[in-house]
mmCIF file of C-alpha atoms in Angstrom:
data_model
loop_
_atom_site.group_PDB
_atom_site.id
_atom_site.type_symbol
_atom_site.label_atom_id
_atom_site.label_comp_id
_atom_site.label_asym_id
_atom_site.label_seq_id
_atom_site.Cartn_x
_atom_site.Cartn_y
_atom_site.Cartn_z
ATOM 1 C CA MET A 2 17.254 104.924 -80.036
ATOM 2 C CA GLY A 3 14.979 104.570 -83.033
ATOM 3 C CA GLY A 4 14.652 102.300 -86.025
ATOM 4 C CA THR A 5 16.798 102.605 -89.119
ATOM 5 C CA ARG A 6 16.073 105.374 -91.617
ATOM 6 C CA ASP A 7 14.549 103.035 -94.171
ATOM 7 C CA GLY A 8 12.059 101.705 -91.644
ATOM 8 C CA THR A 9 13.505 98.199 -91.350
ATOM 9 C CA ALA A 10 13.795 96.426 -88.038
ATOM 10 C CA PRO A 11 16.993 96.685 -86.017
ATOM 11 C CA GLY A 12 19.463 94.081 -87.243
ATOM 12 C CA THR A 13 20.580 90.970 -85.473
ATOM 13 C CA ASP A 14 23.834 92.635 -84.418
ATOM 14 C CA GLU A 15 21.988 95.463 -82.711
ATOM 15 C CA VAL A 16 19.742 93.006 -80.876
ATOM 16 C CA ARG A 17 22.783 91.016 -79.767
ATOM 17 C CA LEU A 18 24.495 94.145 -78.463
ATOM 18 C CA ARG A 19 21.382 95.213 -76.573
ATOM 19 C CA VAL A 20 21.038 91.769 -74.995
ATOM 20 C CA GLU A 21 24.700 91.801 -74.005
ATOM 21 C CA GLU A 22 24.294 95.231 -72.431
ATOM 22 C CA ALA A 23 21.411 93.923 -70.321
ATOM 23 C CA LEU A 24 23.405 90.812 -69.448
ATOM 24 C CA ARG A 25 26.502 92.810 -68.505
ATOM 25 C CA ASP A 26 24.503 95.135 -66.275
ATOM 26 C CA TYR A 27 22.918 92.221 -64.469
ATOM 27 C CA VAL A 28 26.017 90.082 -63.882
ATOM 28 C CA THR A 29 27.926 93.162 -62.715
ATOM 29 C CA GLU A 30 25.247 93.714 -60.102
ATOM 30 C CA ARG A 31 25.295 90.060 -59.030
ATOM 31 C CA CYS A 32 29.094 89.942 -58.861
ATOM 32 C CA ALA A 33 29.058 92.958 -56.530
ATOM 33 C CA GLU A 34 26.601 91.106 -54.290
ATOM 34 C CA ALA A 35 28.868 88.056 -54.348
ATOM 35 C CA GLU A 36 31.848 90.184 -53.323
ATOM 36 C CA ASP A 37 29.834 91.407 -50.334
ATOM 37 C CA ILE A 38 29.215 87.800 -49.301
ATOM 38 C CA ASP A 39 32.876 86.792 -49.601
ATOM 39 C CA GLY A 40 35.786 88.204 -51.542
ATOM 40 C CA THR A 41 37.099 84.864 -52.779
ATOM 41 C CA PHE A 42 33.649 83.666 -53.811
ATOM 42 C CA GLY A 43 33.054 86.896 -55.711
ATOM 43 C CA ALA A 44 36.484 87.143 -57.320
ATOM 44 C CA GLN A 45 36.648 83.526 -58.457
ATOM 45 C CA LEU A 46 33.318 81.725 -58.784
ATOM 46 C CA ALA A 47 30.955 84.631 -59.492
ATOM 47 C CA ALA A 48 33.512 86.357 -61.705
ATOM 48 C CA GLY A 49 34.127 83.088 -63.557
ATOM 49 C CA VAL A 50 30.418 82.724 -64.331
ATOM 50 C CA SER A 51 30.271 86.355 -65.435
ATOM 51 C CA ARG A 52 33.259 86.008 -67.766
ATOM 52 C CA PHE A 53 31.867 82.839 -69.278
ATOM 53 C CA ALA A 54 28.435 84.389 -69.870
ATOM 54 C CA LEU A 55 29.896 87.486 -71.505
ATOM 55 C CA ARG A 56 32.612 85.714 -73.520
ATOM 56 C CA GLY A 57 31.704 84.814 -77.068
ATOM 57 C CA GLY A 58 28.515 83.189 -78.246
ATOM 58 C CA LYS A 59 26.127 84.773 -80.721
ATOM 59 C CA ARG A 60 23.025 84.932 -78.513
ATOM 60 C CA THR A 61 21.010 82.667 -80.775
ATOM 61 C CA ARG A 62 18.347 81.815 -78.227
ATOM 62 C CA ALA A 63 18.044 85.422 -77.149
ATOM 63 C CA GLY A 64 17.597 86.399 -80.796
ATOM 64 C CA PHE A 65 14.781 83.937 -81.361
ATOM 65 C CA LEU A 66 13.050 85.145 -78.201
ATOM 66 C CA TRP A 67 13.327 88.760 -79.373
ATOM 67 C CA TRP A 68 11.980 88.076 -82.849
ATOM 68 C CA GLY A 69 9.204 85.891 -81.431
ATOM 69 C CA TRP A 70 8.201 88.919 -79.386
ATOM 70 C CA ARG A 71 8.422 91.104 -82.482
ATOM 71 C CA ALA A 72 6.219 88.628 -84.376
ATOM 72 C CA ALA A 73 3.589 89.192 -81.699
ATOM 73 C CA GLY A 74 3.699 92.951 -82.317
ATOM 74 C CA GLY A 75 6.353 94.023 -79.812
ATOM 75 C CA ALA A 76 7.786 97.484 -80.510
ATOM 76 C CA PRO A 77 11.598 97.324 -80.747
ATOM 77 C CA HIS A 78 12.092 100.525 -78.780
ATOM 78 C CA GLY A 79 8.820 100.676 -76.870
ATOM 79 C CA THR A 80 8.321 100.583 -73.115
ATOM 80 C CA GLY A 81 8.209 96.769 -73.053
ATOM 81 C CA ALA A 82 11.520 96.240 -74.862
ATOM 82 C CA PRO A 83 13.889 96.540 -71.851
ATOM 83 C CA ALA A 84 12.090 93.766 -69.953
ATOM 84 C CA VAL A 85 12.164 91.502 -73.007
ATOM 85 C CA LEU A 86 15.891 92.140 -73.433
ATOM 86 C CA ARG A 87 16.425 91.183 -69.795
ATOM 87 C CA THR A 88 14.422 87.995 -70.314
ATOM 88 C CA ALA A 89 16.634 87.276 -73.314
ATOM 89 C CA ALA A 90 19.670 87.839 -71.069
ATOM 90 C CA ALA A 91 18.196 85.328 -68.609
ATOM 91 C CA LEU A 92 18.163 82.801 -71.455
ATOM 92 C CA GLU A 93 21.872 83.432 -71.955
ATOM 93 C CA LEU A 94 22.543 82.704 -68.285
ATOM 94 C CA LEU A 95 20.569 79.479 -68.635
ATOM 95 C CA GLN A 96 22.769 78.681 -71.628
ATOM 96 C CA THR A 97 25.842 79.356 -69.490
ATOM 97 C CA CYS A 98 24.643 76.743 -67.004
ATOM 98 C CA ALA A 99 23.969 74.257 -69.803
ATOM 99 C CA LEU A 100 27.367 74.733 -71.444
ATOM 100 C CA VAL A 101 29.378 74.530 -68.224
ATOM 101 C CA HIS A 102 27.639 71.312 -67.204
ATOM 102 C CA ASP A 103 27.715 69.904 -70.743
ATOM 103 C CA ASP A 104 31.482 70.375 -70.972
ATOM 104 C CA LEU A 105 31.817 68.640 -67.638
ATOM 105 C CA MET A 106 29.670 65.658 -68.639
ATOM 106 C CA ASP A 107 31.464 65.324 -71.971
ATOM 107 C CA ASP A 108 34.893 65.924 -70.409
ATOM 108 C CA SER A 109 35.473 68.555 -73.082
ATOM 109 C CA ALA A 110 38.731 70.459 -72.810
ATOM 110 C CA LEU A 111 37.684 73.426 -74.931
ATOM 111 C CA ARG A 112 34.726 75.771 -75.263
ATOM 112 C CA ARG A 113 34.727 78.421 -77.985
ATOM 113 C CA GLY A 114 38.415 77.845 -78.542
ATOM 114 C CA ARG A 115 39.331 78.387 -74.880
ATOM 115 C CA PRO A 116 39.712 76.067 -71.875
ATOM 116 C CA ALA A 117 36.402 74.791 -70.538
ATOM 117 C CA LEU A 118 35.537 76.126 -67.082
ATOM 118 C CA HIS A 119 36.362 72.909 -65.194
ATOM 119 C CA VAL A 120 39.718 72.745 -66.995
ATOM 120 C CA ASP A 121 40.471 76.364 -66.147
ATOM 121 C CA PHE A 122 39.732 75.888 -62.444
ATOM 122 C CA ALA A 123 41.884 72.745 -62.354
ATOM 123 C CA ARG A 124 44.685 74.807 -63.885
ATOM 124 C CA ARG A 125 44.242 77.461 -61.210
ATOM 125 C CA HIS A 126 44.432 74.770 -58.519
ATOM 126 C CA ARG A 127 47.837 73.672 -59.824
ATOM 127 C CA GLN A 128 49.021 77.241 -60.340
ATOM 128 C CA ASP A 129 48.150 78.268 -56.769
ATOM 129 C CA GLY A 130 49.701 75.151 -55.221
ATOM 130 C CA MET A 131 46.458 74.044 -53.576
ATOM 131 C CA VAL A 132 46.093 70.652 -51.896
ATOM 132 C CA GLY A 133 44.052 67.736 -53.270
ATOM 133 C CA ARG A 134 43.445 66.670 -56.856
ATOM 134 C CA PRO A 135 43.187 69.551 -59.340
ATOM 135 C CA GLU A 136 40.712 67.684 -61.596
ATOM 136 C CA ALA A 137 38.350 66.955 -58.709
ATOM 137 C CA TYR A 138 38.488 70.594 -57.656
ATOM 138 C CA GLY A 139 37.816 71.773 -61.198
ATOM 139 C CA THR A 140 34.849 69.420 -61.497
ATOM 140 C CA SER A 141 33.307 70.512 -58.207
ATOM 141 C CA VAL A 142 33.732 74.215 -58.893
ATOM 142 C CA ALA A 143 32.225 73.831 -62.388
ATOM 143 C CA VAL A 144 29.137 72.165 -60.888
ATOM 144 C CA LEU A 145 28.753 75.133 -58.560
ATOM 145 C CA ALA A 146 29.354 77.585 -61.404
ATOM 146 C CA GLY A 147 26.573 76.020 -63.443
ATOM 147 C CA ASP A 148 24.281 76.094 -60.407
ATOM 148 C CA LEU A 149 25.039 79.769 -59.832
ATOM 149 C CA ALA A 150 24.340 80.613 -63.472
ATOM 150 C CA LEU A 151 20.996 78.803 -63.224
ATOM 151 C CA ALA A 152 20.099 80.694 -60.041
ATOM 152 C CA TRP A 153 20.930 83.995 -61.692
ATOM 153 C CA ALA A 154 18.918 83.015 -64.770
ATOM 154 C CA ASP A 155 15.837 82.207 -62.701
ATOM 155 C CA ASP A 156 16.198 85.412 -60.686
ATOM 156 C CA LEU A 157 16.536 87.596 -63.767
ATOM 157 C CA PHE A 158 13.646 85.863 -65.522
ATOM 158 C CA THR A 159 11.365 86.364 -62.508
ATOM 159 C CA GLU A 160 12.366 90.017 -62.120
ATOM 160 C CA SER A 161 11.630 90.666 -65.805
ATOM 161 C CA LEU A 162 8.124 89.188 -65.940
ATOM 162 C CA PRO A 163 5.291 91.496 -67.039
ATOM 163 C CA ASP A 164 2.701 92.781 -64.588
ATOM 164 C CA ASP A 165 -0.177 91.163 -66.507
ATOM 165 C CA ALA A 166 -1.113 88.031 -64.532
ATOM 166 C CA ALA A 167 -2.123 85.960 -67.579
ATOM 167 C CA LEU A 168 1.095 86.754 -69.445
ATOM 168 C CA ARG A 169 3.134 85.950 -66.336
ATOM 169 C CA ARG A 170 1.506 82.538 -66.005
ATOM 170 C CA GLU A 171 2.068 81.624 -69.662
ATOM 171 C CA ALA A 172 5.676 82.815 -69.599
ATOM 172 C CA GLN A 173 6.365 80.864 -66.404
ATOM 173 C CA ARG A 174 4.893 77.705 -67.952
ATOM 174 C CA ALA A 175 7.127 78.026 -71.007
ATOM 175 C CA TRP A 176 10.216 78.679 -68.854
ATOM 176 C CA ARG A 177 9.517 75.729 -66.541
ATOM 177 C CA ALA A 178 8.895 73.400 -69.457
ATOM 178 C CA MET A 179 12.086 74.482 -71.224
ATOM 179 C CA ARG A 180 14.296 73.830 -68.202
ATOM 180 C CA THR A 181 12.818 70.386 -67.555
ATOM 181 C CA GLU A 182 12.913 69.354 -71.218
ATOM 182 C CA THR A 183 16.580 70.270 -71.468
ATOM 183 C CA VAL A 184 17.474 68.148 -68.428
ATOM 184 C CA ALA A 185 15.399 65.274 -69.812
ATOM 185 C CA GLY A 186 17.272 65.478 -73.113
ATOM 186 C CA GLN A 187 20.647 65.519 -71.369
ATOM 187 C CA PHE A 188 19.677 62.509 -69.268
ATOM 188 C CA LEU A 189 18.404 60.521 -72.228
ATOM 189 C CA ASP A 190 21.592 61.353 -74.127
ATOM 190 C CA LEU A 191 23.723 59.968 -71.284
ATOM 191 C CA HIS A 192 21.411 56.975 -70.869
ATOM 192 C CA ALA A 193 21.567 56.096 -74.563
ATOM 193 C CA GLN A 194 25.375 56.146 -74.530
ATOM 194 C CA ALA A 195 25.541 54.015 -71.396
ATOM 195 C CA ALA A 196 22.912 51.539 -72.641
ATOM 196 C CA GLY A 197 24.863 50.994 -75.856
ATOM 197 C CA ARG A 198 21.751 50.370 -77.952
ATOM 198 C CA PRO A 199 21.535 53.416 -80.230
ATOM 199 C CA SER A 200 18.653 53.867 -82.634
ATOM 200 C CA ALA A 201 18.001 56.668 -85.096
ATOM 201 C CA SER A 202 14.513 57.291 -83.703
ATOM 202 C CA ALA A 203 15.777 57.535 -80.109
ATOM 203 C CA ALA A 204 18.581 59.871 -81.224
ATOM 204 C CA LEU A 205 16.035 62.170 -82.866
ATOM 205 C CA ARG A 206 14.028 62.217 -79.651
ATOM 206 C CA VAL A 207 17.111 63.242 -77.699
ATOM 207 C CA ALA A 208 17.956 65.900 -80.296
ATOM 208 C CA TYR A 209 14.452 67.337 -80.019
ATOM 209 C CA LEU A 210 14.381 67.458 -76.214
ATOM 210 C CA LYS A 211 17.993 68.444 -75.613
ATOM 211 C CA SER A 212 18.423 71.066 -78.301
ATOM 212 C CA ALA A 213 15.575 71.705 -80.741
ATOM 213 C CA LEU A 214 13.080 72.787 -78.088
ATOM 214 C CA TYR A 215 15.580 74.727 -76.042
ATOM 215 C CA THR A 216 17.393 76.460 -78.887
ATOM 216 C CA VAL A 217 14.545 77.658 -81.110
ATOM 217 C CA GLU A 218 11.031 76.476 -80.271
ATOM 218 C CA ARG A 219 10.815 77.540 -76.629
ATOM 219 C CA PRO A 220 12.568 80.898 -77.124
ATOM 220 C CA LEU A 221 10.113 81.708 -79.931
ATOM 221 C CA HIS A 222 7.268 80.484 -77.724
ATOM 222 C CA LEU A 223 8.410 82.581 -74.779
ATOM 223 C CA GLY A 224 8.867 85.702 -76.898
ATOM 224 C CA ALA A 225 5.442 85.324 -78.483
ATOM 225 C CA VAL A 226 3.781 84.844 -75.099
ATOM 226 C CA LEU A 227 5.474 87.952 -73.724
ATOM 227 C CA GLY A 228 4.112 89.846 -76.732
ATOM 228 C CA GLY A 229 0.562 88.715 -75.946
ATOM 229 C CA ALA A 230 0.246 86.429 -79.007
ATOM 230 C CA GLY A 231 -2.839 84.278 -79.382
ATOM 231 C CA PRO A 232 -2.823 80.461 -79.578
ATOM 232 C CA GLU A 233 -2.725 80.401 -83.390
ATOM 233 C CA LEU A 234 0.441 82.489 -83.700
ATOM 234 C CA VAL A 235 2.102 80.717 -80.764
ATOM 235 C CA GLY A 236 1.347 77.351 -82.350
ATOM 236 C CA ALA A 237 2.677 78.399 -85.752
ATOM 237 C CA LEU A 238 5.894 79.819 -84.292
ATOM 238 C CA ARG A 239 6.413 76.717 -82.184
ATOM 239 C CA SER A 240 5.955 74.471 -85.223
ATOM 240 C CA ALA A 241 8.490 76.507 -87.180
ATOM 241 C CA GLY A 242 10.823 76.481 -84.209
ATOM 242 C CA ARG A 243 10.529 72.710 -83.888
ATOM 243 C CA ASP A 244 11.673 72.210 -87.468
ATOM 244 C CA ALA A 245 14.415 74.818 -87.236
ATOM 245 C CA GLY A 246 15.662 73.530 -83.893
ATOM 246 C CA LEU A 247 15.942 69.983 -85.179
ATOM 247 C CA ALA A 248 17.802 71.250 -88.253
ATOM 248 C CA PHE A 249 20.149 73.097 -85.905
ATOM 249 C CA GLN A 250 20.920 69.962 -83.891
ATOM 250 C CA LEU A 251 21.420 67.819 -86.985
ATOM 251 C CA ARG A 252 23.845 70.444 -88.308
ATOM 252 C CA ASP A 253 25.605 70.394 -84.954
ATOM 253 C CA ASP A 254 25.881 66.596 -85.218
ATOM 254 C CA LEU A 255 27.558 66.966 -88.608
ATOM 255 C CA LEU A 256 29.952 69.577 -87.245
ATOM 256 C CA GLY A 257 30.793 67.238 -84.365
ATOM 257 C CA VAL A 258 32.263 64.800 -86.895
ATOM 258 C CA PHE A 259 33.157 66.847 -89.971
ATOM 259 C CA GLY A 260 33.606 70.298 -88.423
ATOM 260 C CA ASP A 261 36.625 72.545 -88.683
ATOM 261 C CA PRO A 262 38.055 73.302 -85.193
ATOM 262 C CA ARG A 263 38.631 76.904 -86.279
ATOM 263 C CA ARG A 264 34.858 77.263 -86.600
ATOM 264 C CA THR A 265 33.581 74.984 -83.856
ATOM 265 C CA GLY A 266 36.113 75.903 -81.153
ATOM 266 C CA LYS A 267 36.504 72.202 -80.349
ATOM 267 C CA PRO A 268 38.982 69.555 -81.527
ATOM 268 C CA ALA A 269 38.022 67.788 -84.768
ATOM 269 C CA GLY A 270 35.948 64.668 -84.146
ATOM 270 C CA ASP A 271 35.306 65.400 -80.475
ATOM 271 C CA ASP A 272 31.830 63.833 -80.666
ATOM 272 C CA VAL A 273 33.356 60.606 -82.002
ATOM 273 C CA ARG A 274 35.928 60.426 -79.210
ATOM 274 C CA GLU A 275 33.184 61.081 -76.662
ATOM 275 C CA GLY A 276 31.152 58.218 -78.134
ATOM 276 C CA LYS A 277 28.064 60.330 -78.831
ATOM 277 C CA THR A 278 25.313 58.303 -80.485
ATOM 278 C CA THR A 279 23.818 61.152 -82.470
ATOM 279 C CA TYR A 280 21.225 60.669 -85.200
ATOM 280 C CA LEU A 281 24.042 60.734 -87.757
ATOM 281 C CA VAL A 282 25.922 57.918 -86.007
ATOM 282 C CA ALA A 283 22.834 55.877 -85.121
ATOM 283 C CA LEU A 284 21.656 56.020 -88.737
ATOM 284 C CA ALA A 285 25.091 54.877 -89.933
ATOM 285 C CA LEU A 286 25.040 51.914 -87.533
ATOM 286 C CA GLU A 287 21.533 50.936 -88.633
ATOM 287 C CA ARG A 288 22.450 51.102 -92.317
ATOM 288 C CA ALA A 289 25.676 49.147 -91.857
ATOM 289 C CA GLU A 290 23.812 46.435 -89.920
ATOM 290 C CA ALA A 291 21.049 46.261 -92.544
ATOM 291 C CA LEU A 292 23.659 45.887 -95.288
ATOM 292 C CA GLY A 293 25.672 43.348 -93.336
ATOM 293 C CA ASP A 294 28.722 45.572 -93.809
ATOM 294 C CA THR A 295 30.996 44.155 -91.123
ATOM 295 C CA SER A 296 33.930 46.325 -92.194
ATOM 296 C CA ALA A 297 31.924 49.533 -91.758
ATOM 297 C CA LEU A 298 30.550 48.310 -88.424
ATOM 298 C CA ALA A 299 34.060 47.584 -87.189
ATOM 299 C CA VAL A 300 35.206 51.107 -88.048
ATOM 300 C CA LEU A 301 32.154 52.718 -86.491
ATOM 301 C CA ARG A 302 32.183 50.710 -83.272
ATOM 302 C CA GLY A 303 35.939 50.793 -82.941
ATOM 303 C CA SER A 304 36.084 54.574 -83.238
ATOM 304 C CA LEU A 305 33.190 55.637 -81.020
ATOM 305 C CA GLY A 306 34.356 56.465 -77.527
ATOM 306 C CA ASP A 307 38.046 56.029 -78.340
ATOM 307 C CA ARG A 308 39.784 58.965 -76.667
ATOM 308 C CA ALA A 309 43.027 58.111 -78.477
ATOM 309 C CA LEU A 310 41.430 58.262 -81.928
ATOM 310 C CA THR A 311 44.024 59.478 -84.434
ATOM 311 C CA PRO A 312 43.319 61.932 -87.270
ATOM 312 C CA GLU A 313 43.833 59.070 -89.749
ATOM 313 C CA ARG A 314 41.236 56.867 -88.068
ATOM 314 C CA LEU A 315 38.862 59.812 -87.768
ATOM 315 C CA GLU A 316 39.173 60.339 -91.504
ATOM 316 C CA ARG A 317 38.362 56.667 -92.057
ATOM 317 C CA PHE A 318 35.288 57.055 -89.836
ATOM 318 C CA ARG A 319 34.193 60.022 -91.942
ATOM 319 C CA ARG A 320 34.644 58.049 -95.163
ATOM 320 C CA VAL A 321 32.446 55.274 -93.796
ATOM 321 C CA LEU A 322 29.681 57.776 -92.982
ATOM 322 C CA ALA A 323 29.908 59.226 -96.469
ATOM 323 C CA GLY A 324 30.014 55.781 -98.076
ATOM 324 C CA LEU A 325 26.857 54.707 -96.256
ATOM 325 C CA GLY A 326 25.112 57.822 -97.551
ATOM 326 C CA VAL A 327 24.239 59.117 -94.095
ATOM 327 C CA ARG A 328 26.002 62.440 -94.445
ATOM 328 C CA ALA A 329 24.035 63.212 -97.605
ATOM 329 C CA ALA A 330 20.810 61.977 -95.979
ATOM 330 C CA VAL A 331 21.259 64.256 -92.979
ATOM 331 C CA GLU A 332 22.132 67.221 -95.202
ATOM 332 C CA GLU A 333 18.955 66.634 -97.205
ATOM 333 C CA ARG A 334 16.855 66.414 -94.047
ATOM 334 C CA ILE A 335 18.333 69.655 -92.761
ATOM 335 C CA GLU A 336 17.411 71.385 -96.033
ATOM 336 C CA ARG A 337 13.829 70.103 -95.854
ATOM 337 C CA LEU A 338 13.419 71.164 -92.231
ATOM 338 C CA GLY A 339 14.804 74.631 -92.950
ATOM 339 C CA GLU A 340 12.485 75.149 -95.909
ATOM 340 C CA LEU A 341 9.467 73.952 -93.929
ATOM 341 C CA ALA A 342 10.311 76.258 -91.024
ATOM 342 C CA GLU A 343 10.650 79.199 -93.388
ATOM 343 C CA ARG A 344 7.272 78.519 -95.015
ATOM 344 C CA ARG A 345 5.632 78.341 -91.612
ATOM 345 C CA LEU A 346 7.213 81.634 -90.560
ATOM 346 C CA HIS A 347 6.129 83.499 -93.667
ATOM 347 C CA GLY A 348 2.634 82.108 -93.216
ATOM 348 C CA ALA A 349 2.448 83.111 -89.564
ATOM 349 C CA CYS A 350 4.110 86.546 -89.386
ATOM 350 C CA GLU A 351 2.121 89.540 -90.554
ATOM 351 C CA ASP A 352 5.220 91.733 -90.736
ATOM 352 C CA PRO A 353 7.377 90.561 -93.679
ATOM 353 C CA VAL A 354 10.482 92.151 -92.146
ATOM 354 C CA VAL A 355 10.072 90.027 -89.009
ATOM 355 C CA ALA A 356 9.374 86.927 -91.111
ATOM 356 C CA ASP A 357 12.465 87.527 -93.224
ATOM 357 C CA ARG A 358 14.634 88.134 -90.170
ATOM 358 C CA LEU A 359 13.436 84.916 -88.568
ATOM 359 C CA ALA A 360 13.922 83.013 -91.825
ATOM 360 C CA ALA A 361 17.479 84.330 -92.020
ATOM 361 C CA MET A 362 18.139 83.101 -88.488
ATOM 362 C CA VAL A 363 16.679 79.700 -89.347
ATOM 363 C CA HIS A 364 18.993 79.317 -92.330
ATOM 364 C CA ALA A 365 21.905 80.537 -90.226
ATOM 365 C CA VAL A 366 21.440 77.961 -87.469
ATOM 366 C CA ALA A 367 20.720 75.222 -90.010
ATOM 367 C CA GLY A 368 23.764 76.115 -92.085
ATOM 368 C CA THR A 369 21.728 76.500 -95.285
ATOM 369 C CA ASP A 370 21.650 79.447 -97.654
ATOM 370 C CA GLY A 371 17.885 79.519 -98.088
ATOM 371 C CA ALA A 372 18.284 80.080 -101.809
ATOM 372 C CA ARG A 373 15.404 77.827 -102.734
ATOM 373 C CA GLY A 374 12.850 79.299 -100.385
ATOM 374 C CA ALA A 375 13.851 82.700 -99.042
ATOM 375 C CA ARG A 376 12.336 85.884 -100.352
ATOM 376 C CA THR A 377 14.682 88.586 -99.100
ATOM 377 C CA ALA A 378 16.231 86.967 -96.048
ATOM 378 C CA THR A 379 19.952 87.158 -95.602
ATOM 379 C CA GLY A 380 22.033 86.255 -92.591
ATOM 380 C CA PRO A 381 25.400 85.181 -91.234
ATOM 381 C CA GLY A 382 26.797 81.714 -91.658
ATOM 382 C CA THR A 383 26.134 78.881 -89.234
ATOM 383 C CA GLU A 384 29.239 79.472 -87.165
ATOM 384 C CA ALA A 385 28.154 83.066 -86.535
ATOM 385 C CA LEU A 386 25.154 82.035 -84.449
ATOM 386 C CA ARG A 387 26.692 79.308 -82.268
#
């Protein structure tokens, strides 16, 4: 395949399809191996991981890795492209692990509008008349599913590494760091909820470690390294990715409270019922305490972690956030972060097509239109890249 007739880079949809082709080829191969080990293991656990990895999702992290590689001069249909696409597919398997385990930790019933994996396996337990507790079975199998996805991700990443020893070392460092940072962010998120002492600064730290690094900064970093980028370009892309990744997580926090289930694939207000102390919530608590607003504090504290929260009480929670000005403050911060990321990208990328494509992705994940800063970038809405 070649580029488009007008000389522009392949679009995001084409990249996504190419990543999914690489992913499908790999999981098909691994499922066949699993079947050889044991038919039940292959037909249920391995097939469940495969279906989850291939079902939905817009390959955001894979896209940032690809365009980071392009920023470093990677040829979209050159000899190095297949290995980069496989590395991008490895990122999607890592994301599969993260989502399966995240749903388990949050006790989320839905993922992308369908039953979460642990819920689905509990349902199968009941359907097949198995002995023991269905929920315990579903939990245990989901842990194993996440572990298997992580193993496959590491295997595919290792198999896709370039022959150049220096590039291999740098790519391995970025991959190792990304995995550890994500676990650290997940742990700190759980710890903050259990400690019950939320602060806006701590919530931002969690958002950075758990999502910003993993979603944008490290994929850009990894792609640039695989393209042989020097320290200056790697640093600039990482800085842009840091801003964009934080904007992404702040947008996700807003969607967790104000989101439409038809877009998010999760029940409205799920983050509130789970008691998540996001930056949005921590900032609201800090402002209410500073103002001595006992009524607002009562609504906030009484709603967080309440699994039986009604739509009416959720709406009251939302009104309190709006009344304290935190929704507007977070929206403004997202806009600033998106604009800063875009400026960094246009300053770092020599190819304006690559810069514009990356800027479009930044505005897509941040849920902003980029009207104030973009030159020619266009892209899908926020929900299209989740």
